[in-house]
Amino acid sequence: MNHPDPKTFHVKSFGCQMNVYDGDRMTELLESRGLVAAEGGEADLVVLNTCHIRERAAEKVYSDIGRLNRKDGSRPMIAVAGCVAQAEGAEIPRRAPSVDIVVGPQAYHRLPDLIARAARGGRALDTDMPIESKFGALPARRRPGPTAFLTVQEGCDKFCTYCVVPYTRGAEVSRSWRAVVDEAKALVERGAREITLLGQNVNAWEGEDETGRCQGLDGLIRALDALPGLERIRYTTSHPNDMNEALIRAHGEVGKLMPFLHLPVQSGSDRVLKAMNRSHTTSSYLSVIERVRAERPDIALSGDFIVGFPGETDAEFEDTLKIVREVNYAQAYSFKYSPRPGTPAADMDGQVPPEVMDERLQRLQAEINAHQLAFNRASVGRRTSVLLERRGKKPGQLIGKSPWLQSVHLETQAGIGDLVDVEIVSAGPNSIGGIQLPGESRGPAMVAA
Ligand code: 5AD
Ligand code: SF4
């Protein structure tokens, strides 16, 4: 099908926060080339920014492509971006011939050229991992909300045996100190009050500061702490082995670093962790948690878990429940193991039957939910700050985040982007309710245009 030059576009991102960040940057890139954002079905160009981490996420792209066909037989120009694009490449248009563009996560800065090629009637595919960085080729940041993501590190060298990330996102690469600090400044100047530093292994970030000194993520966090107008700093996702002493200390010392740590363990069984090639044990993981808690006693912990990894026995699964109880997570994500083509675990013996995985997932989620509810209930009566992010369903209601990343609902005259003082008065499994305390809400710092 031949498409004229698209004038409007829609980017739809699935999966992790890095995809949300990439989706924002694609939006900014397309806008800088004069395209205008539009609703999904109406847009001349639809970019599906996909996730390949589990089979269900990867399959979703094909049903989404089918749904883009309009009643009158026309369809938009379709670009598949993200990790499915990287992993499946030319296989995508073979399976879904209506796809015009396939572009991997390290090549999306070339989207304008790919669109031009597709507009001329060709099919455009780019899954290179070019040496030149996409970041240097992207336009400056334009429109963050009060909370913004900032990718500081991409890729992974850990090769956990279940995971596609080292294949879809490539080797671990840190962005430079200068690039990150400049992007953070630009985000704050344009209204961001909270920045979440992103990386598949964000705590493996390393670089040289302006003076040529080697720095780790803690150094970067301390540099951002000094930015006027920035109120909150978070980072995700971390590997337990890269939680070094300096980063742990930062949790006790850096005022803007929020008391929240997402630290996936995946399983509570040392045998399973070994088979996963996680290169940490349950006791080394627990010792990191203990040290972080010593620095920051109120820290909220989050994790990721996989149930039904090949060979996982009932007793090994019980060990996972045990570590959930021991850590007492404030929240956690849990998934059924999903064999990914090309990963070592996909060919391992002892694949666990789906009904066993279902049962284990239900039990694990019940355990996690109970901890989450208890954590939320324990906040009732607490006074804390909330950064307002979006409107709620009820009139006058806004939703924001507590320092511990809980969603807080409250009625307020304050606006999105304000930091308000709140007393927590109610708690549910997924959110808490607050009332605003008297006093000024702290609006965004005034910045020169
Ligand atoms: N199957 C199930 N869950 C997975 N994850 C990564 N790969 C798989 C897989 N093949 C989970 C891990 C990781 C999170 C982002 O997704 O828990 O931390
Ligand atoms: Fe995947 Fe393991 Fe790397 Fe995390 S550390 S991205 S789970 S390979």
XYZ file of C-alpha atoms and ligand atoms in Angstrom, residues 53-54 162-164 237 262 264 266 278 304-306 333 335-340 343, ligand 1:
39
model
C 9.874 -9.773 27.683
C 7.099 -12.390 27.889
C 15.273 -16.633 30.950
C 15.731 -13.084 29.681
C 15.679 -11.561 26.179
C 15.850 -1.217 37.797
C 13.047 -1.824 43.274
C 14.367 -7.899 41.828
C 13.291 -13.478 41.005
C 21.475 -14.593 38.576
C 10.205 -8.992 40.655
C 9.488 -12.720 40.843
C 9.226 -15.500 38.305
C 5.602 -7.822 40.485
C 5.156 -13.387 36.509
C 4.720 -16.891 35.193
C 7.876 -18.065 33.494
C 7.542 -17.551 29.742
C 10.020 -19.383 27.487
C 11.657 -16.870 25.141
C 17.332 -17.946 25.630
N 9.390 -15.025 31.820
C 8.759 -14.432 32.858
N 9.172 -13.301 33.415
C 10.276 -12.715 32.913
N 10.929 -11.591 33.238
C 11.980 -11.441 32.412
N 12.021 -12.451 31.524
C 10.972 -13.269 31.818
C 10.491 -14.482 31.270
N 11.108 -15.074 30.245
C 10.533 -10.764 34.368
C 11.648 -10.652 35.418
C 12.173 -9.263 35.204
C 10.926 -8.534 34.780
C 11.152 -7.238 34.075
O 10.284 -9.441 33.900
O 11.061 -10.776 36.689
O 12.756 -8.701 36.362
